[in-house]
Tab-separated table of C-alpha atoms and ligand atoms in Angstrom:
chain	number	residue	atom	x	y	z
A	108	UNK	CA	-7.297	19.828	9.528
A	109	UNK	CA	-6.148	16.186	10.379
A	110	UNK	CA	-6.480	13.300	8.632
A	111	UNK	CA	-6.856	10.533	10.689
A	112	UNK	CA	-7.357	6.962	9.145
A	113	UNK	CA	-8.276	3.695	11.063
A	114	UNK	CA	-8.046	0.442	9.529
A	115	UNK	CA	-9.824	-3.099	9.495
A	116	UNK	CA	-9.061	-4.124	12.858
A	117	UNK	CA	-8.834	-1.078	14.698
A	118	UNK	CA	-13.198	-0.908	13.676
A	119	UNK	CA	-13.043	-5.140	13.994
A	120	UNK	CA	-14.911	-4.886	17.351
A	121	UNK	CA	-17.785	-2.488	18.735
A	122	UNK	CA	-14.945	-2.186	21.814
A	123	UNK	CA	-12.372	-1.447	19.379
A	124	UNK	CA	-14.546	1.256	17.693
A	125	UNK	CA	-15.751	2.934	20.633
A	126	UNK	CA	-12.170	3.524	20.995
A	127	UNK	CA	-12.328	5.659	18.187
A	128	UNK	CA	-13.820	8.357	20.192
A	129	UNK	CA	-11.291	9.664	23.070
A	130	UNK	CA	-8.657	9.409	20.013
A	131	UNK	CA	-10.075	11.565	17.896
A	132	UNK	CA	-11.224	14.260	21.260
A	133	UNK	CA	-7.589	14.110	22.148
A	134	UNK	CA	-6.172	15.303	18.694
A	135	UNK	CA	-5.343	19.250	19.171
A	136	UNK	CA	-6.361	20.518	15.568
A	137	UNK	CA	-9.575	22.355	15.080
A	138	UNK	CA	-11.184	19.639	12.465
A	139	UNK	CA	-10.623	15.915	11.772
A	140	UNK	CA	-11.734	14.272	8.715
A	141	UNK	CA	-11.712	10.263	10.055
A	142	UNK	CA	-11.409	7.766	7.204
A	143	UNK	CA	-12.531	4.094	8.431
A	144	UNK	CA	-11.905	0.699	6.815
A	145	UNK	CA	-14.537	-1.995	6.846
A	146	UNK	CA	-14.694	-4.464	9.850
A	147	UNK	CA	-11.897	-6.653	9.717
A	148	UNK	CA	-12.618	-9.675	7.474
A	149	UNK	CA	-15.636	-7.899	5.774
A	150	UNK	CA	-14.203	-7.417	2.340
A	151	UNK	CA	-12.543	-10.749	2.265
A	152	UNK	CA	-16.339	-12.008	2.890
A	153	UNK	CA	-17.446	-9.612	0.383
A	154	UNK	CA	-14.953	-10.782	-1.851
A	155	UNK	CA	-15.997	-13.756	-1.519
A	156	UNK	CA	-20.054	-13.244	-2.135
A	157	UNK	CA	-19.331	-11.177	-5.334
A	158	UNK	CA	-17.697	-14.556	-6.509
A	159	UNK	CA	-20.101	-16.660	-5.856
A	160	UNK	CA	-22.540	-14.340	-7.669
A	161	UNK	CA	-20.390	-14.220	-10.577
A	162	UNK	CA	-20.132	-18.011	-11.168
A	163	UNK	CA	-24.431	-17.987	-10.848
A	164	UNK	CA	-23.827	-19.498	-7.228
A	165	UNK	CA	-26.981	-17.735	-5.804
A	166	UNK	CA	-27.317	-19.921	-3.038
A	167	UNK	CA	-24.082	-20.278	-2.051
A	168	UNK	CA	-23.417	-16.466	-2.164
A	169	UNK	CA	-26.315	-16.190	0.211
A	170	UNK	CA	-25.337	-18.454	2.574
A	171	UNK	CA	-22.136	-16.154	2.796
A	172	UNK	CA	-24.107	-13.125	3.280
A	173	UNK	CA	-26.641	-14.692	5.793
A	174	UNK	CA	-23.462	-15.280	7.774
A	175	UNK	CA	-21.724	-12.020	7.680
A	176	UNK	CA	-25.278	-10.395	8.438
A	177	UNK	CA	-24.855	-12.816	11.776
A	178	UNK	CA	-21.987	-10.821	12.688
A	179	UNK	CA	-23.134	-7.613	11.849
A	180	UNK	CA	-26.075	-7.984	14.325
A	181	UNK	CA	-24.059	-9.396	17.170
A	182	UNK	CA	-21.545	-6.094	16.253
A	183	UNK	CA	-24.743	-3.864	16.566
A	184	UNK	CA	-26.230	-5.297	19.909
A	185	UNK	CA	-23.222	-4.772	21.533
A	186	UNK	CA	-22.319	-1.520	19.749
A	187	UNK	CA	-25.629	0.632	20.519
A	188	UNK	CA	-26.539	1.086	24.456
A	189	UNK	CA	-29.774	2.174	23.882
A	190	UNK	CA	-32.833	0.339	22.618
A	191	UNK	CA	-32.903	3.344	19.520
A	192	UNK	CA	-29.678	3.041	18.719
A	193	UNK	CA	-30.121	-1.149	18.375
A	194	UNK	CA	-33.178	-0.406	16.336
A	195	UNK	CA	-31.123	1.938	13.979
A	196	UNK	CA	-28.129	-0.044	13.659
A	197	UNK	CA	-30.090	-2.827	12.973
A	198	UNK	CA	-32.027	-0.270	9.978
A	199	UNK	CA	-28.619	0.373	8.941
A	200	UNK	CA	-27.746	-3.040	8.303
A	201	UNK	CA	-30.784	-4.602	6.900
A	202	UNK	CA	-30.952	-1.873	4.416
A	203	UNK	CA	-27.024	-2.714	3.002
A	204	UNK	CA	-28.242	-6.503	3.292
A	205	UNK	CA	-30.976	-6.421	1.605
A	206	UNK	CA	-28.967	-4.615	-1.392
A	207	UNK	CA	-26.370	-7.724	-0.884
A	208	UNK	CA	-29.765	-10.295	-1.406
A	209	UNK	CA	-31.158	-8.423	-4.087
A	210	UNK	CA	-28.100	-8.798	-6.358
A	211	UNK	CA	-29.186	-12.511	-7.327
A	212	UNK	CA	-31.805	-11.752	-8.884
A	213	UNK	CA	-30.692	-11.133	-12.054
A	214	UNK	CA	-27.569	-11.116	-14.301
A	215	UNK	CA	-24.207	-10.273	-11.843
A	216	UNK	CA	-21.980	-7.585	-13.461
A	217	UNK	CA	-18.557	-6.239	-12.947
A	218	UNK	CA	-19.883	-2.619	-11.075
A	219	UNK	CA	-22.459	-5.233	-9.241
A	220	UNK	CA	-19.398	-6.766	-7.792
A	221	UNK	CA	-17.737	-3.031	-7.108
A	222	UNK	CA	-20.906	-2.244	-5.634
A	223	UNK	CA	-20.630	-5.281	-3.056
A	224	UNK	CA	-17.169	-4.481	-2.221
A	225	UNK	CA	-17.954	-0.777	-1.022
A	226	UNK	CA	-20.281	-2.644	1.513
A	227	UNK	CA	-17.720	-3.172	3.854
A	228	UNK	CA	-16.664	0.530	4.132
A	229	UNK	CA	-20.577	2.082	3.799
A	230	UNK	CA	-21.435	-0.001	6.458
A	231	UNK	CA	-18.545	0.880	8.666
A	232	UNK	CA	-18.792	4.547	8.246
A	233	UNK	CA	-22.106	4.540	8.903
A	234	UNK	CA	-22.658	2.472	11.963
A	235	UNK	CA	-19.983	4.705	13.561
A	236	UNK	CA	-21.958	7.941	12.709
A	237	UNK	CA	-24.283	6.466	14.298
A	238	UNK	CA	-23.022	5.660	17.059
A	239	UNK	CA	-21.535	9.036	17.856
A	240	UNK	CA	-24.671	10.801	17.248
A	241	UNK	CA	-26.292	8.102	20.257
A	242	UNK	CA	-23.033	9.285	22.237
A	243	UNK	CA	-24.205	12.965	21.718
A	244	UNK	CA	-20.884	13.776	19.596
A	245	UNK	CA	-21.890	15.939	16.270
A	246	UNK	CA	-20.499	14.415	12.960
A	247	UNK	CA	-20.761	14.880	9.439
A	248	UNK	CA	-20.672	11.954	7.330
A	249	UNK	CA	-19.189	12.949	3.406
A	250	UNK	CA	-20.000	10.151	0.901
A	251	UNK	CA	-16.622	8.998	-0.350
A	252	UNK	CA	-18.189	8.602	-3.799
A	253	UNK	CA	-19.298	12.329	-4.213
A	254	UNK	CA	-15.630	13.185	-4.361
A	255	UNK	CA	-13.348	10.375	-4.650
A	256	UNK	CA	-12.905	9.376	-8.107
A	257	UNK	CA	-10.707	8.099	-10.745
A	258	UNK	CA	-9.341	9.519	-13.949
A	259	UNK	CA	-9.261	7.773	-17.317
A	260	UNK	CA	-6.078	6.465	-16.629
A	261	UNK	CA	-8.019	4.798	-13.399
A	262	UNK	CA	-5.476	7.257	-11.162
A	263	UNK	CA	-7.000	9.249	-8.622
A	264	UNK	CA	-7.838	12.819	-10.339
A	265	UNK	CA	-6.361	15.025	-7.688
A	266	UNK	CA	-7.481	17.936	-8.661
A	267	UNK	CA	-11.244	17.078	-8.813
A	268	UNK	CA	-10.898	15.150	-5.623
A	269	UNK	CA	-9.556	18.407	-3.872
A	270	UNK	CA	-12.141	21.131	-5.594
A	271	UNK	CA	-15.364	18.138	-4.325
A	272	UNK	CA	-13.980	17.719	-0.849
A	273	UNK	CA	-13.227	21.252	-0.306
A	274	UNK	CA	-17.039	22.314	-1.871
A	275	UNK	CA	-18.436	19.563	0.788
A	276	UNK	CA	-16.436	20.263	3.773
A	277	UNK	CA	-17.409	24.485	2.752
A	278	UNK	CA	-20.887	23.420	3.342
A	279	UNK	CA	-20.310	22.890	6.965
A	280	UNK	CA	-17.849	25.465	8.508
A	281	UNK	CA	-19.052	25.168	11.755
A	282	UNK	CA	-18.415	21.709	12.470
A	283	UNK	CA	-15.487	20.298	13.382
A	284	UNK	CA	-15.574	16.241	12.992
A	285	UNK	CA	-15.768	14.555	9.190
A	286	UNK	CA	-16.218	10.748	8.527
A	287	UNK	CA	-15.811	9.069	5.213
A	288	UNK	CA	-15.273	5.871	3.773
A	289	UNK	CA	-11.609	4.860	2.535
A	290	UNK	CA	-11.245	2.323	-0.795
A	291	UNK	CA	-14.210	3.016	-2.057
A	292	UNK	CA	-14.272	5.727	-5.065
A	293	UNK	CA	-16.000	6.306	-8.676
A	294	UNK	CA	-14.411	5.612	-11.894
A	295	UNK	CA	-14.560	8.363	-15.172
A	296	UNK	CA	-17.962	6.877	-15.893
A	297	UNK	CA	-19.120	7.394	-12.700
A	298	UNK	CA	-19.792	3.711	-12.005
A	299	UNK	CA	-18.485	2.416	-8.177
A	300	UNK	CA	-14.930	1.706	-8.173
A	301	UNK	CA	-11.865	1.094	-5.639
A	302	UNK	CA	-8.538	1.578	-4.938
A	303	UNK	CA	-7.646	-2.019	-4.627
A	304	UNK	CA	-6.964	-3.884	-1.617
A	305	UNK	CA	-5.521	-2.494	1.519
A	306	UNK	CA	-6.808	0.866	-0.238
A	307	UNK	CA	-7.496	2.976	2.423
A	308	UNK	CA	-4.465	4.291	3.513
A	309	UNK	CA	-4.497	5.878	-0.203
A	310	UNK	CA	-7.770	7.273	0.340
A	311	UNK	CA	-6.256	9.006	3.165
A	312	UNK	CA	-2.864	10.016	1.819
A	313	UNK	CA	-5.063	11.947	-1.299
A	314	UNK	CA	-7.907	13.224	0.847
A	315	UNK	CA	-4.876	14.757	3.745
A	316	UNK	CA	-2.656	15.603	0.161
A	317	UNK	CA	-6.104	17.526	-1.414
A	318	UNK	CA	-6.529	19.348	1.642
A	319	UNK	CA	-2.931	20.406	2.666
A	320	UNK	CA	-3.656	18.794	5.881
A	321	UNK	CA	-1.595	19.261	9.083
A	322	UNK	CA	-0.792	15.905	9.396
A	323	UNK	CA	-2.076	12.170	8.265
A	324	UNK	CA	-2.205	9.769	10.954
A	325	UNK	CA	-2.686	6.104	9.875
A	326	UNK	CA	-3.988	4.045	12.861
A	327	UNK	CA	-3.337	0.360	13.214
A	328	UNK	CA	-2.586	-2.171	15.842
A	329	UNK	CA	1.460	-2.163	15.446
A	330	UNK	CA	3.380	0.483	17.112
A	331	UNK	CA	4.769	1.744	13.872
A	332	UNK	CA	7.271	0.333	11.163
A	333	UNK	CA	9.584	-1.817	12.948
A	334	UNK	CA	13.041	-2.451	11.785
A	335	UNK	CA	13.093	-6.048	10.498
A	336	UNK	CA	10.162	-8.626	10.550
A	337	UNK	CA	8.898	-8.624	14.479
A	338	UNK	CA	7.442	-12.293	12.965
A	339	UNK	CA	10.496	-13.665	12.379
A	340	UNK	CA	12.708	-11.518	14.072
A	341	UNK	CA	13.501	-10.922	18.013
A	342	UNK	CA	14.047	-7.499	19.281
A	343	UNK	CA	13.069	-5.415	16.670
A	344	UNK	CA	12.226	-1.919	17.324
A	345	UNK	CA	10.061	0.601	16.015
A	346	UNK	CA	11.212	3.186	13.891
A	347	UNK	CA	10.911	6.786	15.084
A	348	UNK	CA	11.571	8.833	12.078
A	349	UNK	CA	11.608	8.029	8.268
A	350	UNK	CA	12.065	9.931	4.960
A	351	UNK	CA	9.368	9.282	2.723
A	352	UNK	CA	11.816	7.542	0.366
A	353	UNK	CA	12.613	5.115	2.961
A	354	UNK	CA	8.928	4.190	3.771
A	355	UNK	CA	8.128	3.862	0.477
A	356	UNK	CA	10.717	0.943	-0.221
A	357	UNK	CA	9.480	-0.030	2.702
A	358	UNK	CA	6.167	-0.537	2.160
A	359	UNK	CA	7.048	-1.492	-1.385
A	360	UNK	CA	9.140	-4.380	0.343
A	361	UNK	CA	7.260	-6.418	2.632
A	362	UNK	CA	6.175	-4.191	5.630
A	363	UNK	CA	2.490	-4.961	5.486
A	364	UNK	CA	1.373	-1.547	7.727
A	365	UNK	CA	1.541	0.744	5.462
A	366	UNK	CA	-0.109	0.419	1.374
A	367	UNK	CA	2.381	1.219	-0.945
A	368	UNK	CA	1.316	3.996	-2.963
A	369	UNK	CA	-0.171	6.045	0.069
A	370	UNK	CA	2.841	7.180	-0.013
A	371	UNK	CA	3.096	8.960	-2.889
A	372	UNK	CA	0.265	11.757	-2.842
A	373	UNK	CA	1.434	13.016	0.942
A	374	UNK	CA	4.696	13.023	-0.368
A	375	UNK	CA	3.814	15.058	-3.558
A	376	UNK	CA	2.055	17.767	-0.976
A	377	UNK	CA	4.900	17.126	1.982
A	378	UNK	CA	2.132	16.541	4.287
A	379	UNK	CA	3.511	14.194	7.554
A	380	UNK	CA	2.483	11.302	7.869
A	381	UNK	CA	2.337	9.264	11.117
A	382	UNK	CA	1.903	5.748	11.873
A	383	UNK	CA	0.141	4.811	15.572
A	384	UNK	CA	-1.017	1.959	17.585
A	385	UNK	CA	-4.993	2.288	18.855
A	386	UNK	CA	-3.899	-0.642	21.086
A	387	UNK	CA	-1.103	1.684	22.437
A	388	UNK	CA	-1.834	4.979	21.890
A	389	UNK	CA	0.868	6.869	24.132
A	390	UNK	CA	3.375	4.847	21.466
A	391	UNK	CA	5.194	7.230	19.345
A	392	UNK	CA	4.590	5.300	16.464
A	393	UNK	CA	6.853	6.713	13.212
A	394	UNK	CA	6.925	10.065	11.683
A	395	UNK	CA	7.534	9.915	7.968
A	396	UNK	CA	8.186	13.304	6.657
A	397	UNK	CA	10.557	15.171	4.600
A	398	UNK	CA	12.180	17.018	8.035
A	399	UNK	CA	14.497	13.927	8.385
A	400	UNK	CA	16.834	11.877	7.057
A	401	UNK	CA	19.274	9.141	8.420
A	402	UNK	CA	22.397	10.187	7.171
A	403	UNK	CA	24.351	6.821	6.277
A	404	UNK	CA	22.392	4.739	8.321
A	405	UNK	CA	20.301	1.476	7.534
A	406	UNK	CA	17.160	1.925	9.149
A	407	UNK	CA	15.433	-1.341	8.432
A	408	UNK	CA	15.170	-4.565	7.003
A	409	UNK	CA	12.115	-6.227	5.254
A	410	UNK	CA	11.044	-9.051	2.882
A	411	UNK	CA	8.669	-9.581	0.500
A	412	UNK	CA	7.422	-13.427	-0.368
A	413	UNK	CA	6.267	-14.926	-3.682
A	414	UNK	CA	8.798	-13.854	-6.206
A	415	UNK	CA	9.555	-15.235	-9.196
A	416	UNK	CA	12.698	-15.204	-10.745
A	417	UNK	CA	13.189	-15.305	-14.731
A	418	UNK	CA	16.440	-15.520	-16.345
A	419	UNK	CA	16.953	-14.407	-20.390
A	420	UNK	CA	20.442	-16.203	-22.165
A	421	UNK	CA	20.665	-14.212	-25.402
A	422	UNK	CA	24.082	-13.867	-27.305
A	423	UNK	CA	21.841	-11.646	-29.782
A	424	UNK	CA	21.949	-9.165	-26.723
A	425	UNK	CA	25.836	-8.956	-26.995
A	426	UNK	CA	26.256	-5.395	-28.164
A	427	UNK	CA	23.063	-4.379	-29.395
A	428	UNK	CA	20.823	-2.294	-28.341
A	429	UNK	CA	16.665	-2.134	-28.203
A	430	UNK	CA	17.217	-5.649	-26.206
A	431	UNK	CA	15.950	-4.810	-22.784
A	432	UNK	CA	13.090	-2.134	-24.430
A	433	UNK	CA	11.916	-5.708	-26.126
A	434	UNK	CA	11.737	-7.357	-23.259
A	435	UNK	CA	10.667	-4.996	-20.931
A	436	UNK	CA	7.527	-4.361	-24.130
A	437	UNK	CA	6.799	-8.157	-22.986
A	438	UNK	CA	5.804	-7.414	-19.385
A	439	UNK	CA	4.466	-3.600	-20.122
A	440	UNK	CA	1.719	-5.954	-22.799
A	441	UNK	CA	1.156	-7.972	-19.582
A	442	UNK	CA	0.876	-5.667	-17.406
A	443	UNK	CA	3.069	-7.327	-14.761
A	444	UNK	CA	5.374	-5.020	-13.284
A	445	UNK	CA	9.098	-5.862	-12.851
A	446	UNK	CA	10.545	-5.419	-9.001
A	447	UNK	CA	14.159	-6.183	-9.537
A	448	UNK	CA	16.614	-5.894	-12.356
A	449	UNK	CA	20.068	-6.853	-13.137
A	450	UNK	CA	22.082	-7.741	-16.276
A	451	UNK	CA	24.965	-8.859	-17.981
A	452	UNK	CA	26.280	-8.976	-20.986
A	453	UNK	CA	24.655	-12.529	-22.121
A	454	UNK	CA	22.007	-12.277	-19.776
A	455	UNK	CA	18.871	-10.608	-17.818
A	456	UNK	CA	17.636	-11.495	-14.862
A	457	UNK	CA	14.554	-9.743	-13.253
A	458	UNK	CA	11.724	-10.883	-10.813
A	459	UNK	CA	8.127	-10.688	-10.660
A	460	UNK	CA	4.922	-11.047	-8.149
A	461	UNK	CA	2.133	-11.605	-10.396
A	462	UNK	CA	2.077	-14.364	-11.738
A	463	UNK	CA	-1.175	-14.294	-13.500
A	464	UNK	CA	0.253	-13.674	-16.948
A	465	UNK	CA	3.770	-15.710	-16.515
A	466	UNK	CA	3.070	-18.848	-19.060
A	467	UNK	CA	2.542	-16.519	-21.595
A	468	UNK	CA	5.139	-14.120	-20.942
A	469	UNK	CA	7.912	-17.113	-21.010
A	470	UNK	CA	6.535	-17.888	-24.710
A	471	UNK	CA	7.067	-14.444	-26.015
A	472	UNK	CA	10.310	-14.165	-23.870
A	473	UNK	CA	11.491	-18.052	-25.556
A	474	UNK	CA	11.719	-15.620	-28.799
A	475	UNK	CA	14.541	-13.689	-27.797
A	476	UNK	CA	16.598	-16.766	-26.261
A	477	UNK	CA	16.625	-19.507	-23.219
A	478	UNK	CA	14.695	-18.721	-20.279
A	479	UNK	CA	15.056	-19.896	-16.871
A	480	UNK	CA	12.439	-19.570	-13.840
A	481	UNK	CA	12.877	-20.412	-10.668
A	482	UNK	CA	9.704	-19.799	-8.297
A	483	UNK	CA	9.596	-19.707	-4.673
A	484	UNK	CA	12.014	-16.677	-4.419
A	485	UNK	CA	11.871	-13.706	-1.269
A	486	UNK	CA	13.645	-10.103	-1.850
A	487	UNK	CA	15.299	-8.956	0.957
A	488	UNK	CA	15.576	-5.612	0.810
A	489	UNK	CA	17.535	-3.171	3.168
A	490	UNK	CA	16.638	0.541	3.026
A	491	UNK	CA	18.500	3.246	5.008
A	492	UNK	CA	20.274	6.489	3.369
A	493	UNK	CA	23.801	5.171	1.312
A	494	UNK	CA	23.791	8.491	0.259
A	495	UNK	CA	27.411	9.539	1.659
A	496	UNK	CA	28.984	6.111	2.785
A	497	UNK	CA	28.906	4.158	-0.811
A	498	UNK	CA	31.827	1.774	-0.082
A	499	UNK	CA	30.681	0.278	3.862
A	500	UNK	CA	27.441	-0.847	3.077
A	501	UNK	CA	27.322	-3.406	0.405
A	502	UNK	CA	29.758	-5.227	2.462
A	503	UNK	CA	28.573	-5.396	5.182
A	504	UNK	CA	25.109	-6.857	4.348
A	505	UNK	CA	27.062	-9.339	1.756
A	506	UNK	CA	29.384	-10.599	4.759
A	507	UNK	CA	25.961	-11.227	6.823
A	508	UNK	CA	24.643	-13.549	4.316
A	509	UNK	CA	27.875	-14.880	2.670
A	510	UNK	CA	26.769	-18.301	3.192
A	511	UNK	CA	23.408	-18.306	1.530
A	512	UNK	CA	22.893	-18.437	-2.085
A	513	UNK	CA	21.976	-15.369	-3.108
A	514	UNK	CA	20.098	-15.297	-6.771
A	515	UNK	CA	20.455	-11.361	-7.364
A	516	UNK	CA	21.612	-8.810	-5.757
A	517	UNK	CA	20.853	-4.759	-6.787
A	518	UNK	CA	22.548	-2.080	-5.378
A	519	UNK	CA	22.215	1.576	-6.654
A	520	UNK	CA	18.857	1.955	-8.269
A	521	UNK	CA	18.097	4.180	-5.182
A	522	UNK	CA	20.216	5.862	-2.455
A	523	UNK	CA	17.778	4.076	-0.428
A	524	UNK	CA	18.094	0.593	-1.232
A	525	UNK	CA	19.619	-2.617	-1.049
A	526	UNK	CA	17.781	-5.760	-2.524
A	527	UNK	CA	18.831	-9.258	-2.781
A	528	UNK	CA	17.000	-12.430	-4.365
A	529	UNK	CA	17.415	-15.733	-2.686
A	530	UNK	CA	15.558	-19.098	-1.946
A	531	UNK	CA	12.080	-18.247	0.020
A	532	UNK	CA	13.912	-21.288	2.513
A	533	UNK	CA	16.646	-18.846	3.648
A	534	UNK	CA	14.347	-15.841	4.590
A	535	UNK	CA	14.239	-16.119	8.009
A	536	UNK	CA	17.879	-16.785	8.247
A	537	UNK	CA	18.679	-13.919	6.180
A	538	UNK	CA	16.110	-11.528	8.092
A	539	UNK	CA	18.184	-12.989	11.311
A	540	UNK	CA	21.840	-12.660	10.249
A	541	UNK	CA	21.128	-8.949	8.559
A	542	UNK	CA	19.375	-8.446	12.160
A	543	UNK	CA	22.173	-9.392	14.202
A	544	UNK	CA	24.904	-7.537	11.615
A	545	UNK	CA	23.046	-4.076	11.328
A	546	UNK	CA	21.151	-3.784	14.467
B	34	LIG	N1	-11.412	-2.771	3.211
B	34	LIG	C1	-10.450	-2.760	2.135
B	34	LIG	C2	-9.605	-4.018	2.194
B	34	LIG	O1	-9.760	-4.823	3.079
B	34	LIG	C3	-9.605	-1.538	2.127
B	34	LIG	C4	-8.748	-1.322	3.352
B	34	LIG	O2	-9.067	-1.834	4.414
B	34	LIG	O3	-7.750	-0.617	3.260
B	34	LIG	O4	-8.796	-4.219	1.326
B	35	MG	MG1	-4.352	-1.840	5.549
């Protein structure tokens, strides 16, 4: 079995998704499970709807869905060849519109607003069924929410998700090609849920971890993780082969192909995972799998925007102890997770993303001493394998950005990173002078 996973833009045109089809033929395994995003820009719209809803906006939020329902019928026309396969696309999508209208009639809840966010993928999934049954191409489509669900600690319950998906996919031994839905799942109360945005890639990392799957393939329209920012950067390359270690800082750190935790389940089961191009599918893309390692060698470069810096003065923390658990109680009550660390004697420094909770977390943090902020901060972060070499390294990416005002740096939490803090203004300078050091 393969897991193969396609994201928003790789379904964001009925050209695009047609695509789909000679990709998946080509793959040599005996069965595919495909996961598929929604359309490009339909959960933003979504998104957007469920809002309106919520703030009693009935109007507006149907204005929003008159106009996505626009696209989807322009999508379907063009999709379907014959005049059946119009009339059933167009079934398809009247029935999840209709569901969309009849939200505002009456009082908007939170799993209302779960239930318009799985629109995006339920729609997806299903128009492409469709379409391969009008192409003559047999298909099973498995409901994402008979199998994918959540624990009580709202983390994916492995073992349930495995015993479902292996129960569904027993059901069918003779065929060969699966479809489901990524993002969308069930919570312990069996209400809709998600895995948060960009949550497919998880879905497919958990469904390809439950099955021991071959391989996970994660389809998108870059030719795998490049080795600095091709935005900002000239000449970068993609990246051939990574550890799982490395593509989770990676992720972690700016490199918006891949979702962060995907990373985890596949690397739990040491199932492969590869990253490809649909616009260029003869492009090796990157492996990331346990079979490799760079052996002192920095393999990339990435940022990652929005950071906030906050700095604790304390002379109480001057030999005692219990000061950082205090602190660190401040964020955990918060729930705003800390990305960097460093410390002195007098003083912590440590940076954030969220900053939905940061005017209250300065007044508890006031408590312990002074506290300084400074917004509009970007990590750079270098990953590569500093394993062996520990002297080289840190000097080398210091003398590429000795003239910059660097904030923080942190070296040694990992044998796989590097991170430093500066001024959002010097990113693309730093991104460049690291580029032309490393590389
Ligand atoms: N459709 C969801 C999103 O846009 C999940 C995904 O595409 O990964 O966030
Ligand atoms: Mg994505």
């Amino acid at each position: 079995m393969k897991v193969l996973k396609f994201g928003g833009t790789s379904v964001g045109s009925p050209e695009r998704l047609a695509q789909l089809v000679p990709i998946i033929q080509s793959q040599e395994s005996n069965r595919q499970l495909v996961v598929l995003s929604a359309v490009a820009g339909t959960t933003n719209a979504l998104d957007a709807i469920a809002t309106q809803y919520a703030q009693g906006n009935v109007v507006e939020a149907r204005q929003l869905i008159a106009q996505l329902l626009q696209s989807y019928q322009t999508f379907v026309q063009a999709l379907f060849v014959t005049p059946e396969g119009k009339d059933k696309g167009q079934e398809i999508i009247d029935c999840h519109f209709a569901l969309l209208e009849d939200l505002g009639n009456d009082l908007f809840t939170s799993v209302e607003e779960r239930l318009v966010l799985a629109q995006g993928e339920l729609l997806s999934t299903t128009l492409f069924h469709q379409y391969l049954t009008e192409q003559g191409i047999s298909a099973i489509l498995l409901p994402a929410l008979d199998f994918m669900r959540l624990n009580e600690d709202q983390e994916p319950d492995l073992p349930y998700i495995q015993q479902r998906l292996t129960h569904e996919l027993n059901q069918f031994q003779a065929e060969t090609l699966f479809i489901t839905q990524g993002y969308i799942c069930r919570n312990t109360f069996g209400e809709i849920d998600n895995l948060r945005r960009g949550g497919s890639d998880y879905t497919a990392s958990l469904i390809g971890a439950a099955l021991a799957a071959e391989e996970i393939q994660i389809w998108t329209d870059i030719d795998g993780f490049h080795n600095n920012d091709p935005r900002w950067v000239a000449n970068t390359k993609p990246i051939a082969q990574l550890s799982f270690e490395e593509a989770a800082e990676l992720a972690y750190f700016g490199a918006k192909i891949l979702h962060p935790q995907s990373v985890f389940p596949a690397q739990k089961a040491n199932i492969p995972v590869r990253l490809l191009d649909t616009l260029d599918r003869q492009a090796p893309g990157t492996l990331i799998s346990s079979a490799f390692d760079h052996p002192d060698e920095i393999v990339a470069v990435a940022a990652k925007d929005n950071i906030t810096a906050i700095r604790i003065h304390s002379s109480r923390m001057l030999l005692a102890y219990g000061f950082l658990r205090r602190v660190f109680d401040v964020f955990e009550r918060y729930k705003t997770p800390i990305d960097m660390i460093t410390t002195s004697e007098v003083a912590v420094s440590l940076t954030i993303d969220d900053r939905a909770y940061l005017r209250e977390i300065i007044t508890e943090l006031t408590y312990f001493g002074t506290v300084e902020v400074d917004d509009n901060q970007t990590i750079i972060c270098i990953v590569g394998d500093f394993k062996r070499n520990k002297n080289g390294y840190a000097t080398v990416v210091s003398e590429a950005v000795k003239h910059m005002p660097i904030r923080m740096i942190s070296y040694g939490g990992s044998e796989h990173n590097i991170s430093l803090l500066l001024p959002a203004k010097y990113k693309i300078e730093a991104l460049r002078a690291l580029h032309h050091r490393l590389f």
